Coordinates of N, CA, C and O and ligand atoms in Angstrom, one line a residue:
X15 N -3.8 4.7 -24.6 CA -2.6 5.1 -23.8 C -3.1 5.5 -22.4 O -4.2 6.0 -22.1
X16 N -2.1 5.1 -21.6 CA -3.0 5.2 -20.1 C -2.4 7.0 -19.5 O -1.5 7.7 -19.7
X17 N -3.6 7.1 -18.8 CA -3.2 8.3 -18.4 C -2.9 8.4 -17.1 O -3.3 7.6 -16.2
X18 N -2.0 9.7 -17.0 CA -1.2 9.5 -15.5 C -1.6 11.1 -14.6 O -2.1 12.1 -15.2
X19 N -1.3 11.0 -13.8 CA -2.3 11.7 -13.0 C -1.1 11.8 -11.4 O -0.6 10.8 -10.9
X20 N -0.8 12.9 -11.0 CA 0.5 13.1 -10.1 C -0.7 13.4 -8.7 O -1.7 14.1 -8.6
X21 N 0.0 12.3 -7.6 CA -0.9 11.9 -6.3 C 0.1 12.6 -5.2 O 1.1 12.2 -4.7
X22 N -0.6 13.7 -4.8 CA 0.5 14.2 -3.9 C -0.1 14.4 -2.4 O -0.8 15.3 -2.5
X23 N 0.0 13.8 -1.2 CA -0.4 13.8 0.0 C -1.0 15.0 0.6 O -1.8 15.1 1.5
X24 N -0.5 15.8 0.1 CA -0.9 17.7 0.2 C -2.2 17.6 0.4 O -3.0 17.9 1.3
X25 N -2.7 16.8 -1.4 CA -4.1 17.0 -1.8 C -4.9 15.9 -1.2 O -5.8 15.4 -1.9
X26 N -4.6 15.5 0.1 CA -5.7 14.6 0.6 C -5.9 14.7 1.9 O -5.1 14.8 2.8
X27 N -7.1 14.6 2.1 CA -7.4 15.3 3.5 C -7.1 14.1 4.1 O -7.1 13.1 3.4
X28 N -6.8 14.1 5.7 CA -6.4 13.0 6.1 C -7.4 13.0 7.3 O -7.9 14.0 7.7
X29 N -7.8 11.7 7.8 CA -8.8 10.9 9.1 C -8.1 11.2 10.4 O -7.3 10.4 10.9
X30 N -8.8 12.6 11.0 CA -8.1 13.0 12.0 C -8.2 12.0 13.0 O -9.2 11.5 13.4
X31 N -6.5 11.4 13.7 CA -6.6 10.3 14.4 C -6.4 9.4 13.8 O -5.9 8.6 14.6
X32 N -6.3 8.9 12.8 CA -5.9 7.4 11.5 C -4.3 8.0 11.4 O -3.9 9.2 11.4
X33 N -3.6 7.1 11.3 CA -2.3 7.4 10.5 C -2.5 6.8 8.8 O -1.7 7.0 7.9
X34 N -3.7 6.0 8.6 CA -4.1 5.7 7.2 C -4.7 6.5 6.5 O -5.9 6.4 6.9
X35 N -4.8 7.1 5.7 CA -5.6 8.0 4.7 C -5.3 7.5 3.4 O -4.2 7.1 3.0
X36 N -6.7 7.5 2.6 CA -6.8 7.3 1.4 C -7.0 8.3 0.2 O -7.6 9.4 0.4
X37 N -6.4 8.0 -0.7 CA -6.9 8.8 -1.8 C -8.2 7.8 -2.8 O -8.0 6.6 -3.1
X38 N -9.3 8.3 -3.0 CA -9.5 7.2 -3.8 C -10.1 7.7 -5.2 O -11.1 8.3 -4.9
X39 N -9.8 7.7 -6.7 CA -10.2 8.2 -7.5 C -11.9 8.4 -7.9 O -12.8 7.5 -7.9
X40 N -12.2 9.8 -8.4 CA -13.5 10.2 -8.7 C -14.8 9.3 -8.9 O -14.9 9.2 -10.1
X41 N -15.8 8.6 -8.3 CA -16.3 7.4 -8.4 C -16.6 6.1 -8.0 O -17.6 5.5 -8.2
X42 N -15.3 5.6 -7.3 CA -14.6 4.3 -7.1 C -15.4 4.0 -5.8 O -15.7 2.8 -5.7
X43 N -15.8 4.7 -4.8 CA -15.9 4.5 -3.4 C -16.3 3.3 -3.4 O -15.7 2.6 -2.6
X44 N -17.3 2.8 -4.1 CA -17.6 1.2 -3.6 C -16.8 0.5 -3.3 O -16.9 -0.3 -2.4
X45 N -15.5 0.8 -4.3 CA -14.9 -0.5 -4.3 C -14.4 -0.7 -3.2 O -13.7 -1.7 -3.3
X46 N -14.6 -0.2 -1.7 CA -13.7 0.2 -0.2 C -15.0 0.0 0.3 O -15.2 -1.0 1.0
X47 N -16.0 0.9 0.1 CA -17.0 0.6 0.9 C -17.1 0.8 2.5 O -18.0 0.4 3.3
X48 N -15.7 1.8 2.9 CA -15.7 1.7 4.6 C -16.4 3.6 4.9 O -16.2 4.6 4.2
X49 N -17.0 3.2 6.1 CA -18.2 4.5 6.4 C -17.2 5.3 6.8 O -17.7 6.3 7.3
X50 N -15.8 5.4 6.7 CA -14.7 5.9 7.4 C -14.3 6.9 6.2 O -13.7 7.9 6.6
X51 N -14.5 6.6 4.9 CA -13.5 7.0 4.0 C -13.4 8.4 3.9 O -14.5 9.0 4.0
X52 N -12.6 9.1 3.8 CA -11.7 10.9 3.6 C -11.9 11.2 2.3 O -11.0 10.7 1.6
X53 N -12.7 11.7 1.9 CA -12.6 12.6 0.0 C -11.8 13.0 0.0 O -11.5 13.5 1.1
X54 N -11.1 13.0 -1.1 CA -10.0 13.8 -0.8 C -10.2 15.0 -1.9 O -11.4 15.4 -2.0
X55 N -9.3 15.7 -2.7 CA -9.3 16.7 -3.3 C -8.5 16.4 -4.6 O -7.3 16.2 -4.8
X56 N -9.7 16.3 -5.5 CA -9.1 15.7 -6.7 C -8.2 16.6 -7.7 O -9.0 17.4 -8.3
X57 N -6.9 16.7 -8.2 CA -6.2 17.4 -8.9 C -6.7 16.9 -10.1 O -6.5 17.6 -11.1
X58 N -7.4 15.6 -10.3 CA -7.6 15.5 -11.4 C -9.3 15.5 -12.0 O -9.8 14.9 -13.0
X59 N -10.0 16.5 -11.0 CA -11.2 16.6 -11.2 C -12.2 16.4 -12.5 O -13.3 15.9 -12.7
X60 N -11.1 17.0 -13.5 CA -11.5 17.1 -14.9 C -11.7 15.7 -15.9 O -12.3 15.6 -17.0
X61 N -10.6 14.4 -14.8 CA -10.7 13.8 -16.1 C -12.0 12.4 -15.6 O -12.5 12.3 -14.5
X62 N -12.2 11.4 -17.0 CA -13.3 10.5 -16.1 C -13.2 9.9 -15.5 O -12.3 9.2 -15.9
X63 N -13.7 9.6 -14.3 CA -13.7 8.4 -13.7 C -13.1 7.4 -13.8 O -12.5 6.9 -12.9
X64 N -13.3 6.9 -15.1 CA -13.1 5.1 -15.9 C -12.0 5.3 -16.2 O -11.2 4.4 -16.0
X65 N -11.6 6.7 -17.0 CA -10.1 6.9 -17.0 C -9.2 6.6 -16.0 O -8.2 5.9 -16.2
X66 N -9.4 7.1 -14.9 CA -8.4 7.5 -13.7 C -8.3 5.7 -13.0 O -7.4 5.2 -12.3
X67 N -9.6 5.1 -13.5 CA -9.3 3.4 -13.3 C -8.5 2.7 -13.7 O -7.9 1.7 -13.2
X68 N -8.5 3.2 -14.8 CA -7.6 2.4 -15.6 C -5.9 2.9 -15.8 O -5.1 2.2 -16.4
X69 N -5.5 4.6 -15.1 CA -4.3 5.2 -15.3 C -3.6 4.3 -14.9 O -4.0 3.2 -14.4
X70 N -2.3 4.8 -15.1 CA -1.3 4.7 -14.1 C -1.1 6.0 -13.3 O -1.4 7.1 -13.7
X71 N -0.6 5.6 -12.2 CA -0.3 6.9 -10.9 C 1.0 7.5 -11.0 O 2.0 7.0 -11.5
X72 N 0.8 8.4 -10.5 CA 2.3 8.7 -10.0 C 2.2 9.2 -8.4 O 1.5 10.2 -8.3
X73 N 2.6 8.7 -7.6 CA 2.4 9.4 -6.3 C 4.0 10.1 -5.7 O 5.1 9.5 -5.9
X74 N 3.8 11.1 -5.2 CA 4.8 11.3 -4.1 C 4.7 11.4 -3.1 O 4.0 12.1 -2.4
X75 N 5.7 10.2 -2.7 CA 6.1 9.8 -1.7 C 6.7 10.4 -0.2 O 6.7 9.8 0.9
X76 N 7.2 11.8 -0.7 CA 7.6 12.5 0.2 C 6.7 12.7 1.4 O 7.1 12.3 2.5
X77 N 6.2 13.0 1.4 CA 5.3 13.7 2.6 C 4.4 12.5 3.6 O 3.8 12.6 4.7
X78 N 4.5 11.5 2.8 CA 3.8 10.3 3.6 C 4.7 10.2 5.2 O 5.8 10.7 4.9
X79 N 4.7 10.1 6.1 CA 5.5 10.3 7.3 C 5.8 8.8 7.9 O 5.0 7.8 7.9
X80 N 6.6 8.8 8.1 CA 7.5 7.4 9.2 C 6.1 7.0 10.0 O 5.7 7.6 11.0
X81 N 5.4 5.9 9.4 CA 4.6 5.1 10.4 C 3.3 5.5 9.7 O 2.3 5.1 10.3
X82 N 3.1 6.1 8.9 CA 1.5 6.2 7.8 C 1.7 5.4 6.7 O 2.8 4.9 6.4
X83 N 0.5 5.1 5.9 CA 0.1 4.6 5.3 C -0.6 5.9 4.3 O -1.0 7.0 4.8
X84 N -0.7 5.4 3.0 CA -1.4 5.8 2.0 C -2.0 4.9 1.1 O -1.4 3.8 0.8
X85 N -3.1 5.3 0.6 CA -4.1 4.2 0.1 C -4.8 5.0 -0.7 O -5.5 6.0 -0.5
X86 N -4.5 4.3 -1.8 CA -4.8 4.9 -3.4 C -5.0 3.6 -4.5 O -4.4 2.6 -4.7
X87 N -6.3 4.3 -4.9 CA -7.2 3.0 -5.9 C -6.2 3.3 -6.9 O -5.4 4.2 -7.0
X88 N -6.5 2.3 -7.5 CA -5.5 1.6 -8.9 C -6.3 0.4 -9.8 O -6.4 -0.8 -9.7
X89 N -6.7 1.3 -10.5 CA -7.5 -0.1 -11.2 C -8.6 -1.1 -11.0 O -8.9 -2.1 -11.6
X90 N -9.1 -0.4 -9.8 CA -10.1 -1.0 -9.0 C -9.7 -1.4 -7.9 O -10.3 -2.0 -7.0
X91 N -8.6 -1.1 -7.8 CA -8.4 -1.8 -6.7 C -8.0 -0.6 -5.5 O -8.1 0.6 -5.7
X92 N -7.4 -1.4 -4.1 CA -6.4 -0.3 -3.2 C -5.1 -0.5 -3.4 O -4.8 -1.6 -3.6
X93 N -4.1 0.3 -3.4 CA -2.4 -0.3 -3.0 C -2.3 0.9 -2.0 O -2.6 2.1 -2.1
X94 N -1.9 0.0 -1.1 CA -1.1 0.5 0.0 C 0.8 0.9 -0.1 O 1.7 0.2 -0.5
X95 N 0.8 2.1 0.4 CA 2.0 2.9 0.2 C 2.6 2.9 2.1 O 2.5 3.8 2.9
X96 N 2.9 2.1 2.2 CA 3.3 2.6 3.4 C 4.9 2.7 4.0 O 5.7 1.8 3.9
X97 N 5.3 4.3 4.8 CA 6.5 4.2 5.0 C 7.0 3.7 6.3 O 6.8 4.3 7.4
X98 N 7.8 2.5 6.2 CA 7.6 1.8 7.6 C 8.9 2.6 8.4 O 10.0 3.1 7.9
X99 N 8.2 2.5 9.7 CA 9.3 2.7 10.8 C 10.8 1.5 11.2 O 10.5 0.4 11.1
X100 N 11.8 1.8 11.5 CA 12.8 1.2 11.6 C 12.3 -0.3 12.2 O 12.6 -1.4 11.8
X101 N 11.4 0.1 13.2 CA 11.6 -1.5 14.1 C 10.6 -2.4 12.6 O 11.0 -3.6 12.4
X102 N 9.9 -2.0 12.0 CA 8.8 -2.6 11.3 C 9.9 -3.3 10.3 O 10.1 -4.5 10.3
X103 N 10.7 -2.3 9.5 CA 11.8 -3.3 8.9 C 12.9 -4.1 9.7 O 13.7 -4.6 8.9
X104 N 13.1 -4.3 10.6 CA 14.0 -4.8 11.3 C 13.2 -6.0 11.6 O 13.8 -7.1 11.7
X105 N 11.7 -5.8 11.7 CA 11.0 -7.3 12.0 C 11.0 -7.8 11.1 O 11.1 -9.0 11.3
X106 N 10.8 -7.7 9.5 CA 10.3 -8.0 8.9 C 11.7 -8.7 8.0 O 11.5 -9.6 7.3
X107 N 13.0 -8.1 8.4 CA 13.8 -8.5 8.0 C 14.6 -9.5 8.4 O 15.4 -10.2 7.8
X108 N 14.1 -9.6 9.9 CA 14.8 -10.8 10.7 C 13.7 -12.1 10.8 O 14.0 -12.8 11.8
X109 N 12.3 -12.5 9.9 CA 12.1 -13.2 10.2 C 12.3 -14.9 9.3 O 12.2 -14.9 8.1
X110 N 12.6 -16.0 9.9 CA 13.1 -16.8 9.7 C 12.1 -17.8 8.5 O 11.2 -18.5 8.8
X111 N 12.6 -17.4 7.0 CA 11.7 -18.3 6.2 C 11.1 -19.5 6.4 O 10.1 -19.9 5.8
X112 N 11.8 -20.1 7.2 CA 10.8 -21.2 7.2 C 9.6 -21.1 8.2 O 8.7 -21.9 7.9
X113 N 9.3 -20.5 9.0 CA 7.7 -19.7 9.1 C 7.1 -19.2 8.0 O 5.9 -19.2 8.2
X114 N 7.4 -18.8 7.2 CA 6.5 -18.0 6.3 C 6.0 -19.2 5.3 O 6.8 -20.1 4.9
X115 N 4.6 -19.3 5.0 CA 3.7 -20.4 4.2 C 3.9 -19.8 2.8 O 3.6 -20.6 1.8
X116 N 4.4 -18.5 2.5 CA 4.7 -17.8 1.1 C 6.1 -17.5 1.5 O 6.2 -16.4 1.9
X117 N 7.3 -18.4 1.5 CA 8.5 -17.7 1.4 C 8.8 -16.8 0.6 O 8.7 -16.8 -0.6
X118 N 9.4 -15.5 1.5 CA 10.3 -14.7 0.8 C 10.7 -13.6 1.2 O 9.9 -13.0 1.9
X119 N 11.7 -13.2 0.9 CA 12.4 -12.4 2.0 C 11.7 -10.8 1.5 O 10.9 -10.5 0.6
X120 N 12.3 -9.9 2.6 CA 11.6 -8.4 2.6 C 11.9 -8.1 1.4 O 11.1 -7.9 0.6
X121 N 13.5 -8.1 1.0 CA 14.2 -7.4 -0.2 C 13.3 -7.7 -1.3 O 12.7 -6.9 -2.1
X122 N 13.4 -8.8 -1.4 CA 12.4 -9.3 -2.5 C 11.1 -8.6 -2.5 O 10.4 -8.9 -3.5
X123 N 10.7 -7.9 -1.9 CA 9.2 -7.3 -1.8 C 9.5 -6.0 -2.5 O 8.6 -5.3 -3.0
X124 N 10.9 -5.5 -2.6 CA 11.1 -4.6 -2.6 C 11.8 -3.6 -4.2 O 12.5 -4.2 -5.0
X125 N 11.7 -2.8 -4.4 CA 12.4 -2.8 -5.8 C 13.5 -1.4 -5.9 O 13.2 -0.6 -5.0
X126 N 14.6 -1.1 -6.5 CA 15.0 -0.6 -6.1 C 14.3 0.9 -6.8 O 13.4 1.0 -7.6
X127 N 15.5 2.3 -6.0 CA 15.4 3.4 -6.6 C 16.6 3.8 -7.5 O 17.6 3.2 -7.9
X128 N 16.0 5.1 -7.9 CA 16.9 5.3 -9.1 C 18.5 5.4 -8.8 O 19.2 5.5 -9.8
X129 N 19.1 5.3 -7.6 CA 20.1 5.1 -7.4 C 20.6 3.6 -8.2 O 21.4 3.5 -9.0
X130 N 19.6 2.3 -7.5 CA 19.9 1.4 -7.9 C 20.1 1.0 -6.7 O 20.7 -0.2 -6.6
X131 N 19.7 1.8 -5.4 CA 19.6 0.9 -3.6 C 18.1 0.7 -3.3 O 17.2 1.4 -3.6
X132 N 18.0 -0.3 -2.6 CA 16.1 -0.7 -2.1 C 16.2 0.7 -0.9 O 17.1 1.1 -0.3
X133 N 15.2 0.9 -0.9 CA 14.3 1.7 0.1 C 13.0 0.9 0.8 O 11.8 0.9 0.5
X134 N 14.1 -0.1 1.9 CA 13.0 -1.0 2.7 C 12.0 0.4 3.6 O 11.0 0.2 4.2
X135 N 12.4 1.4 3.4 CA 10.9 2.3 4.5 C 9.6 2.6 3.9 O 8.6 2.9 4.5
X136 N 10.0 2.5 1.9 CA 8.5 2.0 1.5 C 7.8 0.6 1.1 O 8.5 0.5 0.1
X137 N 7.5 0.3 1.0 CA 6.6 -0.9 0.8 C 5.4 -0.3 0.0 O 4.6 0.4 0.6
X138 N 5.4 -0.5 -1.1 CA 4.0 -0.8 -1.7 C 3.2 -2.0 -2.3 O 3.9 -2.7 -3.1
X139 N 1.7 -2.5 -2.1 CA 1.7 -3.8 -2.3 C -0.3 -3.3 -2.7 O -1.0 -2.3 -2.5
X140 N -0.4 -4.2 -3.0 CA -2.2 -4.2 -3.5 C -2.7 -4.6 -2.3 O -2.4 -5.8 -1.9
X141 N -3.7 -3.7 -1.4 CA -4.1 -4.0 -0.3 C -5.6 -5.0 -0.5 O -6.7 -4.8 0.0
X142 N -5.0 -6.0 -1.4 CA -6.4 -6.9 -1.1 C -6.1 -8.1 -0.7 O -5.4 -8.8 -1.4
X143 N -6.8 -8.7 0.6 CA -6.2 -9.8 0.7 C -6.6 -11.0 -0.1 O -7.7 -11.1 -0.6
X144 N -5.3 -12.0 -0.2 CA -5.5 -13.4 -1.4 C -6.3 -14.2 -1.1 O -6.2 -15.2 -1.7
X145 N -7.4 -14.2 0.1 CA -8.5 -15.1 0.6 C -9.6 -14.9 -0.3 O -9.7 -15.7 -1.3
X146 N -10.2 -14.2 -0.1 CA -11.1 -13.7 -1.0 C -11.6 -12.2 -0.9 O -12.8 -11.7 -0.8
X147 N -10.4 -11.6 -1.1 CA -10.1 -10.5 -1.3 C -11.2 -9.1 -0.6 O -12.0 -8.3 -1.1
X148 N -10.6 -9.3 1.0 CA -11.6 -8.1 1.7 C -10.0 -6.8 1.7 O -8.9 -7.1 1.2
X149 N -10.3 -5.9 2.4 CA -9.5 -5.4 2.3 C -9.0 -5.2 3.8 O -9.7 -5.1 4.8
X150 N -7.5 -5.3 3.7 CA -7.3 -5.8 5.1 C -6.8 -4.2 6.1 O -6.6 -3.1 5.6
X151 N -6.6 -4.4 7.5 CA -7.0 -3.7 8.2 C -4.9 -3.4 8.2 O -4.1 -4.4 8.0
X152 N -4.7 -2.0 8.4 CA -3.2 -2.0 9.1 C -2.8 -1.7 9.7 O -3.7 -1.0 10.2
X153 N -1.7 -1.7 10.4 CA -1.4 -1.8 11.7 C -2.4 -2.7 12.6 O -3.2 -2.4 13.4
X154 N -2.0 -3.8 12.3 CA -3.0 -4.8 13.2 C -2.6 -6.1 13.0 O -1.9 -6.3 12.0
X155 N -3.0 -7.3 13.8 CA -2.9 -8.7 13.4 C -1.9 -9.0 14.8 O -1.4 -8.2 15.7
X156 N -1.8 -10.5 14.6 CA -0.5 -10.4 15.4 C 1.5 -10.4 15.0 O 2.5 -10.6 15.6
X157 N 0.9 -10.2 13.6 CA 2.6 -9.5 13.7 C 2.8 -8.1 13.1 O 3.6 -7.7 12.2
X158 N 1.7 -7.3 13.8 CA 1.8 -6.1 13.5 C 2.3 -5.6 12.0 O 3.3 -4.9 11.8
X159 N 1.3 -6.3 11.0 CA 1.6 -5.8 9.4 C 0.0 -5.1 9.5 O -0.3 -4.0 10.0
X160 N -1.0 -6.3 8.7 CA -2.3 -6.1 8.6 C -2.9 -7.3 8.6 O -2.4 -8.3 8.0
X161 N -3.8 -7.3 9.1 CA -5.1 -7.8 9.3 C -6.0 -8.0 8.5 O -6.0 -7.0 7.8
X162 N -7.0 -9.0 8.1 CA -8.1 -9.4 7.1 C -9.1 -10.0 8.1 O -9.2 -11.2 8.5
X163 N -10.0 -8.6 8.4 CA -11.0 -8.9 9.7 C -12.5 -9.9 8.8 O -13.7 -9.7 9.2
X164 N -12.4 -10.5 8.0 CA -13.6 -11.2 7.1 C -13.1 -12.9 7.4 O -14.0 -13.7 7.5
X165 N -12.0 -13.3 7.5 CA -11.5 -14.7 7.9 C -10.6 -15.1 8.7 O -10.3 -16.3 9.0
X166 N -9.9 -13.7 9.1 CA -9.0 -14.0 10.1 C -7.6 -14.2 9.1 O -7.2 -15.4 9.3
X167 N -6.9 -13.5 8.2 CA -5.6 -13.3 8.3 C -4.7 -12.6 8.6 O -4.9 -11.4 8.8
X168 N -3.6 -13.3 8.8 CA -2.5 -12.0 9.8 C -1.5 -11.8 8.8 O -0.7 -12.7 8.7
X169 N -1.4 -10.7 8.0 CA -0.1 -10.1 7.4 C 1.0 -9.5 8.1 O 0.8 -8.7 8.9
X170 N 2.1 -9.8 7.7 CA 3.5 -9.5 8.6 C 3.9 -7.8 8.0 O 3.0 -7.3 7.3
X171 N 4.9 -7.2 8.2 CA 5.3 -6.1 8.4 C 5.7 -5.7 7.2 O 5.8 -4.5 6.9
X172 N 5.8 -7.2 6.5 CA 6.2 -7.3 5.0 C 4.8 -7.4 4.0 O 4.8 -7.2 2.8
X173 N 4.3 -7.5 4.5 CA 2.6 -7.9 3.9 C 2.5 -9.4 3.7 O 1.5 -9.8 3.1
X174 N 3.6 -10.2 4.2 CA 4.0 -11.8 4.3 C 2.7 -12.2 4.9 O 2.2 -11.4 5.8
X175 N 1.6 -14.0 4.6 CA 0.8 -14.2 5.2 C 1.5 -14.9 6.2 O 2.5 -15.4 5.8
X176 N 1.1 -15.0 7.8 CA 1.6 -15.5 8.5 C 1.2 -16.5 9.2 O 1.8 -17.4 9.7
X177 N -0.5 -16.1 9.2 CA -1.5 -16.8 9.9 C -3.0 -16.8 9.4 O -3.6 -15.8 9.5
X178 N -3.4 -17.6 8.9 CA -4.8 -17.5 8.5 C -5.0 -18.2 7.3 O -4.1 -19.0 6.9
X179 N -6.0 -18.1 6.7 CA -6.4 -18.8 5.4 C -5.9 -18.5 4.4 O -5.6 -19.5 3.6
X180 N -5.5 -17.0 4.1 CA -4.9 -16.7 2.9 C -4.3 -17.2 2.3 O -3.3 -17.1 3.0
X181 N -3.9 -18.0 1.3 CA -3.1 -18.7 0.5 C -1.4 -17.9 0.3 O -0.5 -18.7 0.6
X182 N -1.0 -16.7 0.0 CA 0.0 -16.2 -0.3 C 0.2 -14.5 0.2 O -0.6 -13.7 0.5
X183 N 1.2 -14.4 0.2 CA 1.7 -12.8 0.6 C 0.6 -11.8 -0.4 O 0.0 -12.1 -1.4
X184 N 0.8 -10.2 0.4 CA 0.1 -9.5 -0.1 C 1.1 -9.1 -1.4 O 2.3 -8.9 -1.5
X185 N 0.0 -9.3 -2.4 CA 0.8 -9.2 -4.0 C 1.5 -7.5 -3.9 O 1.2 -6.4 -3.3
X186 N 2.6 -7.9 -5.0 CA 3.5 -6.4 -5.4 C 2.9 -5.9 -6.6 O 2.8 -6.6 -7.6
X187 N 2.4 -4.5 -6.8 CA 2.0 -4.1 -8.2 C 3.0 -4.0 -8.7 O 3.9 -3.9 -7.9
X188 N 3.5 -3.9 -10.5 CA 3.4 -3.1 -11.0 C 4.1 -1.9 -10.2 O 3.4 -1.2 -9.4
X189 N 5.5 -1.6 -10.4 CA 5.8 -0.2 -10.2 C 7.3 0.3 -10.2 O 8.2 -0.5 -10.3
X190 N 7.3 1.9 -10.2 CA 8.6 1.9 -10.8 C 9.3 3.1 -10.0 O 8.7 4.2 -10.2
X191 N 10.2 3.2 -9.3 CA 10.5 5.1 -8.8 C 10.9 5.9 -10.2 O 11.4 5.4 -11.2
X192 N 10.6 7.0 -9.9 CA 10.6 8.0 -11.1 C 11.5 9.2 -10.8 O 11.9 10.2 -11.5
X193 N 11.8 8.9 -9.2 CA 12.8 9.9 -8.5 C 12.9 9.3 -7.2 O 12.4 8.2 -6.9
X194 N 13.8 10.0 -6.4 CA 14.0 9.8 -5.3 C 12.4 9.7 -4.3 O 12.3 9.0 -3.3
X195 N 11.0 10.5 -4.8 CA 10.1 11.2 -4.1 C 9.0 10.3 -5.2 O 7.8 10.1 -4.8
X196 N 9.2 10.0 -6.1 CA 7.6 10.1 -7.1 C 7.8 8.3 -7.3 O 8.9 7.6 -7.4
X197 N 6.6 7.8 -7.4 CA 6.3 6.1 -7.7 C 5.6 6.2 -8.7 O 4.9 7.2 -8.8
X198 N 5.6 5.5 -9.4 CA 4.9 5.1 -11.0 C 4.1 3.7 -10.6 O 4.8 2.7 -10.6
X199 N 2.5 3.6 -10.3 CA 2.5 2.4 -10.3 C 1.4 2.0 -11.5 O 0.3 2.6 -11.7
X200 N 2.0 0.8 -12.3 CA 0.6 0.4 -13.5 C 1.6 0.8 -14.4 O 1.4 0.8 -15.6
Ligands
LIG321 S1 -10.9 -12.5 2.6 FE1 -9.2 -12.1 4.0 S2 -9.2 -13.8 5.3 FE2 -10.8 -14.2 3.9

């Protein structure tokens, strides 16, 4: 049975100057590997490692701020949690599918909340890019999504590929709202 483990932005110290901060579970650091990374403060100190790899999360979402990012391992991996600013959905929503080499619109990226309305200001998505999976940079590229500085792709605002080698859009985990504030992902 997988175990779940509540991820709240409180308990993570954040990279004075980054609007990105990571959480990343007890162990995992390789899997990121950047000389940059924030320890954060584990609520879940007690349990193992291999466990918290294989959980599912719960994060709250609340405190993440208009124009940050959150980045929290999941299975080995990163997912990016980010709450976009108006213009970011506005680009992302006006751009014209037939540019996109992975059609598909924002909504679709999107899932709803417990209302049963999307909340285009979060986006969550597995921050590994589909080239050969470095982890990509955000806020960057040229359509100001993210960046994959190992081959050169440009992710859109949507995590859509736009430009570069990548084969497809940055993938959607797995996930579920649990409230207006809390994500379930896995
Ligand atoms: S791994 Fe990202 S562009 Fe190659």
């Amino acid at each position: 049975m997988a175990e779940t483990g509540l991820i709240h932005p409180d308990d993570i110290v954040k990279d004075e100057g980054k609007r990105d901060f990571i959480f990343l579970a007890a162990g995992a650091a390789g899997a990121v590997g950047a000389a940059s990374i924030v320890w954060p403060l584990l609520a879940q100190m007690g349990k193992a490692a291999d466990t918290l790899a294989l959980a599912s999360i719960e994060i709250d979402i609340s405190k993440i701020a208009e124009g940050e990012q959150l980045r929290v391992l999941w299975r080995g991996a990163p997912v990016f949690v980010r709450h976009r600013t108006a213009a970011e959905i506005a680009e992302a929503e006006s751009v014209d599918m037939g540019a996109l080499p992975d059609p598909a619109t924002d909504a679709s990226r999107l899932i709803p909340g417990p209302d049963g309305a999307l909340k285009p200001q979060y986006l969550v998505q597995v921050g590994v890019c589909t080239h050969f999976g470095c982890v990509p940079v955000g806020e960057a590229g040229d359509y100001d999504g993210w960046y994959c500085p190992c081959h050169g792709s440009h992710y859109d605002t949507s995590g859509r590929i736009r430009k570069g080698p990548a084969p497809r859009n940055l993938d959607i985990p797995p996930y579920e709202y649990l409230s207006d504030t809390v994500i379930k992902v896995g």
